[in-house]
């Protein structure tokens, strides 16, 4: 039996959010107080919803069409961002954006999966599913960052690497594998933030580094719950069970020692109060970068290697 | 049909089993390469009597308490009994044509050769052994990809193994990757594609996404030969496709070339 969808659970919150949006655009003299009251109402409702949230709900929340995407974070946190296009080999992949910008007074390289907001944009960005050229562009920008001593910040939000004919012809697997090996050697700090969907190898290829954050209602998984349900249960109605079993929420990954910290989301999730979400990301990102920049590079690379070296659970008999 | 006889998966002709075995598990009529068990692989390639199996004491756990139609722990026991292996990979040190090497071979019969924590750890250990002993590394892949039952821990093995291979890369220790039928998903997207030389056996299915997933996504029939070793060779993803009967001599020749460098 499948549980009720998150989209139904959040309906009353979305209604309140709409009222907030209307008030914000109005010239109501008491709008500040009114918005505050509505936000408190959202918090109260959210407290009732949170205990009911299943892994499947979190997956739906992570994929929410109103959720902030990479470029929203960049716009909110970065000054003078200049997007850099293309892998210099084949094409520019709009499913991954990359570029340079000022963050707290120094240049940082930003790389992230990008989904579209409108139908047309979603198609243009291939629903955030990169082709090999996307990963190769990401690697090009990482190398550029290494050359000029810019730290790298990545935003992870993809259903996965695109499963297509062209992607296979151009070496999807090779592109991902090469990124992983090169990330292991990259001589600048790397911070990863999972903002939505962390879909398998397609997420990993730009989703590993020195410090890994996950937004509270994002997920990171070896396979989508739908894919897992189809293979192991041979039944699409087993998505709930697959999502639970995969242990893919931020809390699960923290408990497994895979990520470093969870970035809290506002009541209702990131999309209900994007400004607060950006502030939370900022609050976590700034000290993380500072800490990594202060480490000697050899020490940083050793720590990065050790972090992944110890991942895995097995016994010695 | 008694078990003395079998049918070739490719040409459908009935064959005497021993003829296939004597021919390195290749159909003598159509050259179809059957899957080979991991231990047989080691015996086919390394010098007889030269090798010992290593890291045999590493066993899988069930860190997520995963349960589909069967609990993961029961599935593990079932596969361990079936294969008499701890997990989907074995590793060995030995010589090939007198050249010391460290080798890991994946076992498809163990949960489709899927990579969980044990496969990741053992690949990492052979890479580390190659680094310490300064001897070439050979890995024979045969896998459906990352193991779902260990969730994100399996996913992280992609990075763990790639990170171990990054050290070999920096040290200039040769790593030869041999991709066999099938090699897909997280194994292709990590150590299998990271060889200094990547070779495959004829007809091997190699890719990131599985053909069924691609077909369902693009809603089109896939072209003939798509994701087969020859297709990857044509698209520049492999150094060569090597017939099994030539594999050992190929490796010896290749390693000799890698190991005879001029002194600086």
Coordinates of C-alpha atoms in Angstrom, one line a residue:
Chain A
X1 CA 0.0 0.0 0.0
X2 CA 1.4 3.4 -0.9
X3 CA 1.1 6.2 1.5
X4 CA -0.5 9.6 0.6
X5 CA 1.7 11.8 -1.5
X6 CA 3.6 14.7 -0.1
X7 CA 1.9 17.0 -2.4
X8 CA -1.4 16.3 -0.6
X9 CA 0.2 16.7 2.8
X10 CA 1.6 20.1 2.0
X11 CA -1.6 21.6 0.5
X12 CA -2.6 23.7 3.5
X13 CA 1.0 25.0 3.8
X14 CA 1.1 25.9 0.1
X15 CA -2.2 27.9 0.6
X16 CA -0.6 29.8 3.4
X17 CA 2.5 30.4 1.3
X18 CA 0.3 31.8 -1.4
X19 CA -1.2 34.3 1.0
X20 CA 2.4 35.3 2.1
X21 CA 3.4 35.8 -1.5
X22 CA 0.3 38.0 -2.1
X23 CA 1.0 40.1 1.0
X24 CA 4.6 40.6 0.1
X25 CA 3.5 42.2 -3.2
X26 CA 0.9 44.4 -1.5
X27 CA 1.2 47.7 0.3
X28 CA -0.7 46.5 3.3
X29 CA 0.6 48.6 6.2
X30 CA 0.4 45.6 8.5
X31 CA 1.9 43.1 6.1
X32 CA 5.0 42.4 8.2
X33 CA 2.9 41.2 11.2
X34 CA 0.5 39.4 9.0
X35 CA 3.3 37.5 7.2
X36 CA 4.9 36.7 10.6
X37 CA 1.6 35.2 11.8
X38 CA 1.2 33.2 8.6
X39 CA 4.8 31.9 9.0
X40 CA 4.0 30.8 12.5
X41 CA 0.9 29.0 11.2
X42 CA 3.1 27.2 8.7
X43 CA 5.5 26.2 11.5
X44 CA 2.6 24.8 13.5
X45 CA 1.2 22.8 10.6
X46 CA 4.7 21.6 9.7
X47 CA 5.3 20.2 13.2
X48 CA 2.2 18.0 12.7
X49 CA 3.4 16.9 9.3
X50 CA 7.0 16.1 10.1
X51 CA 6.4 13.0 12.2
X52 CA 4.4 11.5 9.3
X53 CA 7.1 12.0 6.7
X54 CA 8.2 8.8 5.1
X55 CA 11.3 8.3 2.9
X56 CA 9.1 8.5 -0.1
X57 CA 7.7 11.9 1.0
X58 CA 11.3 13.1 1.4
X59 CA 12.0 12.0 -2.1
X60 CA 9.0 13.9 -3.4
X61 CA 10.0 17.0 -1.4
X62 CA 13.6 16.7 -2.8
X63 CA 12.0 16.7 -6.3
X64 CA 9.5 19.4 -5.6
X65 CA 9.0 21.5 -8.8
X66 CA 9.2 24.7 -6.7
X67 CA 12.4 23.8 -4.9
X68 CA 15.3 26.2 -5.4
X69 CA 17.8 25.0 -8.0
X70 CA 21.5 25.6 -8.4
X71 CA 21.2 28.9 -10.2
X72 CA 18.8 30.2 -7.5
X73 CA 21.5 29.5 -4.8
X74 CA 24.2 31.1 -7.0
X75 CA 22.0 34.2 -7.6
X76 CA 21.3 34.5 -3.9
X77 CA 24.8 33.9 -2.5
X78 CA 27.3 34.9 -5.2
X79 CA 28.3 38.3 -6.6
X80 CA 29.4 38.8 -10.2
X81 CA 28.8 35.2 -11.3
X82 CA 30.0 34.5 -14.8
X83 CA 28.8 31.2 -16.3
X84 CA 31.4 29.3 -18.3
X85 CA 30.2 27.0 -21.0
X86 CA 31.3 23.9 -22.8
X87 CA 33.6 20.9 -22.4
X88 CA 35.9 21.9 -25.3
X89 CA 35.4 18.5 -26.7
X90 CA 31.9 18.1 -28.0
X91 CA 29.2 20.4 -26.6
X92 CA 27.8 22.5 -23.8
X93 CA 25.5 20.5 -21.5
X94 CA 22.8 22.7 -20.0
X95 CA 22.0 20.0 -17.4
X96 CA 25.2 21.2 -15.6
X97 CA 26.1 24.8 -15.0
X98 CA 29.5 26.0 -14.0
X99 CA 31.3 29.3 -13.6
X100 CA 33.2 31.7 -11.4
X101 CA 31.8 34.2 -8.9
X102 CA 32.7 36.2 -5.8
X103 CA 31.7 34.6 -2.5
X104 CA 32.7 36.5 0.7
X105 CA 35.3 38.5 -1.1
X106 CA 37.2 35.8 -3.0
X107 CA 36.7 33.9 -6.3
X108 CA 35.0 30.5 -6.0
X109 CA 34.2 28.0 -8.8
X110 CA 30.6 26.9 -8.7
X111 CA 29.3 23.8 -10.4
X112 CA 25.9 22.3 -10.2
X113 CA 23.2 20.3 -11.8
X114 CA 20.5 22.5 -13.2
X115 CA 16.8 21.6 -13.7
X116 CA 14.4 23.8 -15.6
X117 CA 11.4 25.6 -14.2
X118 CA 9.1 25.9 -17.2
X119 CA 8.3 22.9 -19.5
X120 CA 10.5 24.3 -22.2
X121 CA 13.4 24.9 -19.9
X122 CA 13.0 21.5 -18.3
X123 CA 13.4 19.9 -21.7
X124 CA 16.3 22.1 -22.6
X125 CA 18.1 21.1 -19.4
X126 CA 17.1 17.5 -19.9
X127 CA 15.5 17.4 -16.5
X128 CA 18.9 17.9 -14.9
X129 CA 20.2 14.6 -16.4
X130 CA 23.7 15.3 -17.7
X131 CA 25.4 13.8 -20.7
X132 CA 29.2 13.1 -20.7
X133 CA 30.0 16.6 -21.9
X134 CA 28.4 18.0 -18.7
X135 CA 30.8 16.0 -16.5
X136 CA 33.7 17.0 -18.8
X137 CA 32.7 20.6 -18.5
X138 CA 32.6 20.2 -14.7
X139 CA 36.0 18.7 -14.7
X140 CA 37.4 21.5 -17.0
X141 CA 36.1 24.1 -14.5
X142 CA 37.6 22.1 -11.5
X143 CA 41.0 22.0 -13.3
X144 CA 40.6 25.8 -14.0
X145 CA 39.9 26.3 -10.3
X146 CA 43.0 24.2 -9.4
X147 CA 45.2 26.2 -11.7
X148 CA 44.1 29.6 -10.2
X149 CA 43.6 28.4 -6.6
X150 CA 39.8 28.9 -6.4
X151 CA 37.9 26.6 -4.1
X152 CA 35.2 24.6 -5.7
X153 CA 31.5 24.5 -4.5
X154 CA 29.1 22.0 -6.1
X155 CA 25.4 21.8 -5.9
X156 CA 23.9 18.3 -6.4
X157 CA 20.4 17.9 -7.9
X158 CA 19.9 15.3 -10.5
X159 CA 17.7 12.2 -11.1
X160 CA 20.9 10.7 -12.6
X161 CA 23.2 10.7 -15.6
X162 CA 21.2 10.5 -18.8
X163 CA 20.6 7.0 -20.1
X164 CA 20.7 7.7 -23.8
X165 CA 22.4 6.4 -27.0
X166 CA 24.6 9.4 -27.4
X167 CA 25.6 9.4 -23.8
X168 CA 26.8 5.9 -24.1
X169 CA 28.6 6.5 -27.4
X170 CA 30.4 9.4 -25.9
X171 CA 31.4 7.5 -22.7
X172 CA 29.0 8.4 -19.9
X173 CA 30.8 5.9 -17.6
X174 CA 34.3 7.0 -18.6
X175 CA 33.3 10.7 -17.9
X176 CA 32.0 9.8 -14.4
X177 CA 35.0 7.6 -13.6
X178 CA 37.5 10.2 -14.7
X179 CA 35.9 12.9 -12.6
X180 CA 36.0 10.7 -9.5
X181 CA 39.7 10.0 -10.0
X182 CA 40.5 13.6 -10.8
X183 CA 38.5 14.9 -7.8
X184 CA 40.6 12.6 -5.6
X185 CA 43.7 14.6 -6.8
X186 CA 42.3 18.1 -7.1
X187 CA 44.6 20.5 -5.2
X188 CA 41.9 22.9 -4.0
X189 CA 39.1 22.6 -1.4
X190 CA 35.8 21.1 -2.6
X191 CA 32.5 21.5 -0.8
X192 CA 29.5 19.6 -1.9
X193 CA 25.9 20.5 -1.1
X194 CA 23.1 18.1 -2.0
X195 CA 20.1 20.5 -2.6
X196 CA 17.6 18.1 -4.1
X197 CA 18.1 14.7 -5.8
X198 CA 21.3 12.9 -5.4
X199 CA 20.8 10.4 -8.2
X200 CA 23.5 7.7 -8.1
X201 CA 26.7 8.0 -10.2
X202 CA 25.3 11.0 -12.1
X203 CA 25.3 12.9 -8.8
X204 CA 28.6 11.5 -7.5
X205 CA 30.6 12.7 -10.5
X206 CA 30.3 16.3 -9.2
X207 CA 29.2 15.3 -5.7
X208 CA 32.2 14.3 -3.7
X209 CA 34.9 16.3 -2.1
X210 CA 36.2 17.5 1.3
X211 CA 33.0 18.4 3.1
X212 CA 29.6 17.1 2.1
X213 CA 26.4 18.8 3.2
X214 CA 22.9 17.7 2.6
X215 CA 19.8 19.9 2.8
X216 CA 17.5 18.4 5.4
X217 CA 15.0 17.1 2.8
X218 CA 17.3 16.1 0.0
X219 CA 18.3 12.5 -0.7
X220 CA 21.4 10.7 -2.0
X221 CA 20.9 7.2 -3.4
X222 CA 22.6 4.4 -5.3
X223 CA 19.5 4.1 -7.4
X224 CA 16.1 5.8 -7.6
X225 CA 13.4 4.2 -5.5
X226 CA 11.5 3.6 -8.7
X227 CA 14.4 1.9 -10.3
X228 CA 15.0 -0.2 -7.2
X229 CA 11.3 -1.2 -6.9
X230 CA 11.3 -2.2 -10.6
X231 CA 14.4 -4.4 -10.2
X232 CA 14.1 -5.9 -6.8
X233 CA 10.3 -6.0 -6.3
X234 CA 9.4 -6.0 -10.0
X235 CA 6.5 -3.8 -8.9
X236 CA 6.1 -0.1 -9.2
X237 CA 3.8 0.0 -6.1
X238 CA 6.8 -1.0 -4.0
X239 CA 8.4 2.5 -4.3
X240 CA 7.6 3.3 -0.6
X241 CA 9.3 0.1 0.5
X242 CA 12.3 0.7 -1.8
X243 CA 12.7 4.2 -0.5
X244 CA 12.6 3.1 3.1
X245 CA 15.1 0.2 2.5
X246 CA 17.6 2.3 0.6
X247 CA 18.3 4.6 3.6
X248 CA 18.6 7.6 1.4
X249 CA 17.6 10.6 3.6
X250 CA 20.1 13.1 5.0
X251 CA 19.6 11.6 8.4
X252 CA 20.4 8.1 7.1
X253 CA 23.5 9.3 5.3
X254 CA 24.7 11.2 8.4
X255 CA 24.2 8.1 10.5
X256 CA 26.2 6.1 7.9
X257 CA 29.1 8.5 8.2
X258 CA 28.8 9.5 4.5
X259 CA 28.0 13.2 4.9
X260 CA 29.4 15.7 7.3
X261 CA 26.4 17.8 8.2
X262 CA 22.7 18.4 7.6
X263 CA 21.6 21.9 6.6
X264 CA 18.2 22.6 8.1
X265 CA 15.3 23.6 5.9
X266 CA 12.6 26.1 6.9
X267 CA 9.2 24.7 7.9
X268 CA 7.5 23.2 4.9
X269 CA 10.8 22.7 3.1
X270 CA 13.2 24.8 1.1
X271 CA 10.6 26.0 -1.4
X272 CA 8.3 27.5 1.3
X273 CA 10.9 30.0 2.3
X274 CA 13.8 30.1 -0.2
X275 CA 15.4 33.2 1.4
X276 CA 15.8 31.4 4.7
X277 CA 17.1 28.3 2.9
X278 CA 19.8 30.5 1.2
X279 CA 20.7 32.0 4.6
X280 CA 21.1 28.5 6.1
X281 CA 23.3 27.4 3.2
X282 CA 25.4 30.5 3.5
X283 CA 25.8 30.0 7.3
X284 CA 27.2 26.5 6.7
X285 CA 29.2 27.1 3.5
X286 CA 31.2 30.1 4.6
X287 CA 32.9 28.5 7.7
X288 CA 33.4 25.2 5.8
X289 CA 35.3 26.9 3.0
X290 CA 37.3 29.0 5.5
X291 CA 38.3 25.9 7.4
X292 CA 39.4 24.0 4.3
X293 CA 41.4 26.9 2.9
X294 CA 43.4 27.1 6.1
X295 CA 44.6 23.5 5.7
X296 CA 47.9 22.8 3.9
X297 CA 47.1 21.2 0.5
X298 CA 48.9 18.0 1.3
X299 CA 46.9 17.6 4.5
X300 CA 43.7 18.4 2.7
X301 CA 44.3 15.7 0.0
X302 CA 45.3 13.2 2.7
X303 CA 42.1 13.9 4.7
X304 CA 40.1 13.6 1.5
X305 CA 41.7 10.2 0.7
X306 CA 41.2 8.9 4.2
X307 CA 37.6 10.0 4.3
X308 CA 36.7 7.8 1.3
X309 CA 39.2 5.0 2.2
X310 CA 37.2 4.2 5.4
X311 CA 33.7 4.2 3.7
X312 CA 32.1 0.8 3.7
X313 CA 30.8 -1.7 6.2
X314 CA 32.3 -5.3 6.3
X315 CA 33.7 -7.7 8.7
X316 CA 37.1 -9.5 9.0
X317 CA 36.8 -13.2 9.7
Chain B
X1 CA 19.8 -33.1 -22.8
X2 CA 22.2 -34.4 -20.2
X3 CA 24.6 -32.1 -18.6
X4 CA 27.4 -33.3 -20.8
X5 CA 25.9 -31.2 -23.6
X6 CA 24.9 -27.6 -23.7
X7 CA 23.6 -25.1 -26.2
X8 CA 25.6 -22.0 -27.3
X9 CA 23.8 -18.8 -26.2
X10 CA 24.7 -17.3 -29.5
X11 CA 24.7 -19.8 -32.4
X12 CA 22.2 -22.1 -30.6
X13 CA 24.1 -25.1 -31.7
X14 CA 24.4 -28.1 -29.4
X15 CA 27.9 -28.5 -28.1
X16 CA 29.8 -31.0 -26.1
X17 CA 30.5 -29.2 -22.8
X18 CA 34.1 -30.4 -22.5
X19 CA 34.9 -28.9 -25.9
X20 CA 33.8 -25.5 -24.6
X21 CA 35.8 -25.9 -21.5
X22 CA 38.9 -27.0 -23.4
X23 CA 38.4 -23.9 -25.6
X24 CA 38.6 -21.5 -22.6
X25 CA 34.8 -21.3 -22.4
X26 CA 34.5 -20.0 -26.0
X27 CA 32.1 -21.6 -28.5
X28 CA 34.4 -23.5 -30.9
X29 CA 31.8 -22.9 -33.7
X30 CA 30.9 -19.2 -33.4
X31 CA 33.5 -17.7 -30.9
X32 CA 30.8 -16.7 -28.4
X33 CA 32.5 -16.0 -25.1
X34 CA 30.7 -17.7 -22.2
X35 CA 31.0 -16.2 -18.7
X36 CA 33.9 -17.6 -16.7
X37 CA 34.0 -18.1 -13.0
X38 CA 36.4 -15.9 -11.2
X39 CA 38.7 -18.7 -10.0
X40 CA 38.9 -20.1 -13.5
X41 CA 39.9 -16.7 -14.8
X42 CA 42.9 -16.6 -12.4
X43 CA 43.9 -20.1 -13.4
X44 CA 43.7 -19.2 -17.1
X45 CA 45.8 -16.1 -16.8
X46 CA 48.4 -16.4 -14.1
X47 CA 51.4 -18.8 -14.2
X48 CA 50.4 -22.2 -12.7
X49 CA 51.5 -22.5 -9.1
X50 CA 52.6 -18.9 -9.0
X51 CA 49.7 -17.3 -7.2
X52 CA 48.0 -17.1 -3.9
X53 CA 44.6 -15.7 -3.1
X54 CA 44.6 -12.7 -0.8
X55 CA 42.1 -10.8 1.3
X56 CA 39.9 -13.8 1.6
X57 CA 38.8 -12.9 5.1
X58 CA 36.7 -9.9 4.2
X59 CA 32.9 -10.6 4.5
X60 CA 29.9 -8.5 3.8
X61 CA 27.5 -7.2 6.4
X62 CA 23.9 -5.9 6.2
X63 CA 24.4 -2.3 7.4
X64 CA 21.0 -1.1 6.2
X65 CA 18.9 -4.1 7.3
X66 CA 17.7 -4.3 3.7
X67 CA 14.9 -6.6 2.9
X68 CA 13.1 -7.1 -0.5
X69 CA 11.6 -10.5 -1.2
X70 CA 14.5 -11.9 0.9
X71 CA 16.5 -10.2 3.7
X72 CA 19.9 -9.1 2.4
X73 CA 21.6 -11.3 5.0
X74 CA 19.8 -14.4 3.7
X75 CA 20.6 -13.4 0.1
X76 CA 24.3 -13.1 1.1
X77 CA 24.3 -16.6 2.7
X78 CA 22.6 -18.1 -0.4
X79 CA 25.2 -16.6 -2.7
X80 CA 28.0 -17.5 -0.5
X81 CA 26.8 -21.1 -0.5
X82 CA 26.3 -21.1 -4.3
X83 CA 29.7 -19.7 -5.1
X84 CA 31.7 -20.6 -2.0
X85 CA 33.0 -17.1 -2.1
X86 CA 32.7 -14.4 0.6
X87 CA 31.5 -11.8 -2.0
X88 CA 31.5 -10.9 -5.7
X89 CA 35.3 -10.6 -6.1
X90 CA 38.5 -12.5 -5.5
X91 CA 42.0 -11.2 -5.5
X92 CA 45.4 -12.9 -5.9
X93 CA 49.1 -12.1 -6.2
X94 CA 51.2 -14.1 -8.6
X95 CA 53.1 -13.9 -11.8
X96 CA 52.0 -13.8 -15.5
X97 CA 54.8 -14.8 -17.9
X98 CA 57.1 -14.4 -14.9
X99 CA 56.0 -10.8 -14.2
X100 CA 54.7 -10.2 -10.7
X101 CA 51.2 -8.8 -10.6
X102 CA 48.3 -8.3 -8.3
X103 CA 44.9 -9.2 -9.7
X104 CA 41.3 -8.9 -8.8
X105 CA 38.5 -10.8 -10.6
X106 CA 34.8 -10.2 -10.2
X107 CA 32.3 -13.1 -9.9
X108 CA 29.1 -12.5 -11.7
X109 CA 27.4 -15.5 -10.1
X110 CA 27.5 -13.7 -6.8
X111 CA 24.6 -11.3 -6.9
X112 CA 25.3 -10.3 -10.5
X113 CA 28.9 -9.2 -9.5
X114 CA 27.4 -6.2 -7.8
X115 CA 29.7 -3.8 -5.9
X116 CA 29.1 -3.3 -2.2
X117 CA 31.5 -2.5 0.6
X118 CA 33.5 -5.8 0.2
X119 CA 34.1 -5.3 -3.6
X120 CA 35.1 -1.7 -2.9
X121 CA 37.4 -2.7 -0.1
X122 CA 39.1 -5.5 -2.0
X123 CA 39.6 -3.4 -5.2
X124 CA 41.1 -0.7 -2.9
X125 CA 43.4 -3.2 -1.3
X126 CA 44.7 -4.6 -4.6
X127 CA 45.4 -1.1 -5.7
X128 CA 47.2 -0.4 -2.4
X129 CA 49.2 -3.6 -2.7
X130 CA 50.2 -2.7 -6.3
X131 CA 51.4 0.7 -5.0
X132 CA 53.4 -0.7 -2.1
X133 CA 55.0 -3.6 -4.0
X134 CA 55.3 -1.5 -7.2
X135 CA 53.8 -4.2 -9.4
X136 CA 51.2 -3.9 -12.1
X137 CA 47.5 -4.2 -11.3
X138 CA 45.0 -6.2 -13.4
X139 CA 41.3 -6.1 -12.7
X140 CA 38.8 -8.2 -14.5
X141 CA 35.3 -6.7 -14.3
X142 CA 32.0 -8.5 -14.6
X143 CA 29.2 -6.7 -12.9
X144 CA 25.8 -5.3 -13.1
X145 CA 26.9 -2.2 -11.1
X146 CA 26.6 -1.0 -7.5
X147 CA 24.8 -3.2 -5.1
X148 CA 21.4 -1.8 -4.2
X149 CA 21.2 -3.6 -0.8
X150 CA 24.0 -1.5 0.6
X151 CA 22.5 1.8 -0.6
X152 CA 24.7 4.9 -0.6
X153 CA 27.5 2.9 0.9
X154 CA 27.8 1.0 -2.4
X155 CA 27.7 4.3 -4.3
X156 CA 30.6 5.6 -2.2
X157 CA 32.7 2.6 -3.3
X158 CA 32.9 4.3 -6.7
X159 CA 34.8 7.1 -5.1
X160 CA 36.7 4.9 -2.8
X161 CA 38.1 2.7 -5.6
X162 CA 38.7 5.7 -7.9
X163 CA 40.6 7.5 -5.1
X164 CA 42.8 4.4 -4.6
X165 CA 43.5 4.3 -8.3
X166 CA 44.4 8.0 -8.3
X167 CA 47.3 7.1 -6.1
X168 CA 48.5 4.4 -8.6
X169 CA 48.0 6.9 -11.4
X170 CA 50.3 9.4 -9.6
X171 CA 52.9 6.8 -8.8
X172 CA 53.0 5.6 -12.4
X173 CA 52.1 1.9 -11.6
X174 CA 50.4 0.3 -14.6
X175 CA 46.8 -0.7 -14.2
X176 CA 45.2 -2.9 -16.9
X177 CA 41.4 -3.1 -16.8
X178 CA 39.7 -6.0 -18.6
X179 CA 36.0 -5.6 -19.1
X180 CA 34.0 -8.8 -19.6
X181 CA 30.4 -9.5 -20.2
X182 CA 28.6 -7.7 -18.7
X183 CA 30.2 -4.6 -17.1
X184 CA 27.7 -1.9 -16.5
X185 CA 26.7 0.8 -14.0
X186 CA 28.8 1.9 -11.1
X187 CA 31.7 -0.5 -11.9
X188 CA 32.1 0.9 -15.4
X189 CA 31.7 4.4 -14.0
X190 CA 34.6 3.8 -11.6
X191 CA 37.5 1.4 -11.7
X192 CA 36.7 -0.5 -14.9
X193 CA 37.1 2.6 -17.1
X194 CA 40.2 3.9 -15.3
X195 CA 42.8 1.5 -16.7
X196 CA 46.0 2.9 -18.3
X197 CA 44.8 0.3 -20.9
X198 CA 41.2 -0.7 -21.1
X199 CA 40.5 -3.9 -23.0
X200 CA 37.4 -6.1 -23.4
X201 CA 36.5 -9.5 -24.5
X202 CA 34.6 -9.9 -27.8
X203 CA 30.8 -9.3 -27.6
X204 CA 31.0 -8.1 -24.0
X205 CA 28.1 -5.8 -23.0
X206 CA 29.7 -2.6 -21.5
X207 CA 27.9 0.6 -20.6
X208 CA 26.7 2.9 -17.9
X209 CA 23.0 2.5 -18.2
X210 CA 21.6 -1.0 -19.0
X211 CA 20.1 -1.4 -22.5
X212 CA 16.6 -1.9 -21.1
X213 CA 16.7 1.4 -19.1
X214 CA 17.9 3.2 -22.2
X215 CA 15.2 1.6 -24.4
X216 CA 12.5 2.6 -21.9
X217 CA 13.9 6.2 -21.6
X218 CA 14.2 6.9 -25.3
X219 CA 11.3 4.7 -26.4
X220 CA 13.2 3.4 -29.4
X221 CA 14.8 0.1 -30.4
X222 CA 18.6 0.2 -29.8
X223 CA 20.9 -0.2 -32.8
X224 CA 22.4 -3.7 -33.4
X225 CA 25.6 -4.2 -31.5
X226 CA 24.9 -1.2 -29.2
X227 CA 27.1 -1.3 -26.0
X228 CA 29.0 -4.3 -27.2
X229 CA 32.8 -4.3 -26.9
X230 CA 33.3 -3.7 -30.7
X231 CA 30.9 -0.7 -30.5
X232 CA 32.9 0.8 -27.6
X233 CA 36.2 0.2 -29.5
X234 CA 34.7 2.0 -32.5
X235 CA 33.7 4.9 -30.3
X236 CA 37.1 5.2 -28.8
X237 CA 36.3 3.9 -25.3
X238 CA 38.6 0.8 -25.4
X239 CA 42.2 0.2 -26.4
X240 CA 41.3 -3.1 -28.0
X241 CA 39.0 -6.1 -28.0
X242 CA 41.0 -9.2 -27.3
X243 CA 39.9 -12.8 -27.9
X244 CA 40.1 -14.9 -24.8
X245 CA 42.6 -17.3 -26.3
X246 CA 45.0 -14.4 -26.8
X247 CA 44.4 -12.7 -23.5
X248 CA 47.3 -14.1 -21.6
X249 CA 49.9 -13.5 -24.2
X250 CA 48.4 -10.0 -24.9
X251 CA 48.8 -9.2 -21.2
X252 CA 52.4 -10.5 -21.0
X253 CA 53.4 -8.5 -24.1
X254 CA 51.6 -5.4 -22.8
X255 CA 53.2 -5.6 -19.3
X256 CA 56.6 -6.1 -20.8
X257 CA 56.2 -2.8 -22.8
X258 CA 55.0 -1.0 -19.7
X259 CA 57.8 -2.3 -17.5
X260 CA 60.7 -1.6 -19.8
X261 CA 61.1 2.1 -19.5
X262 CA 64.2 4.1 -20.1
X263 CA 66.1 5.1 -16.9
X264 CA 66.0 8.8 -16.2

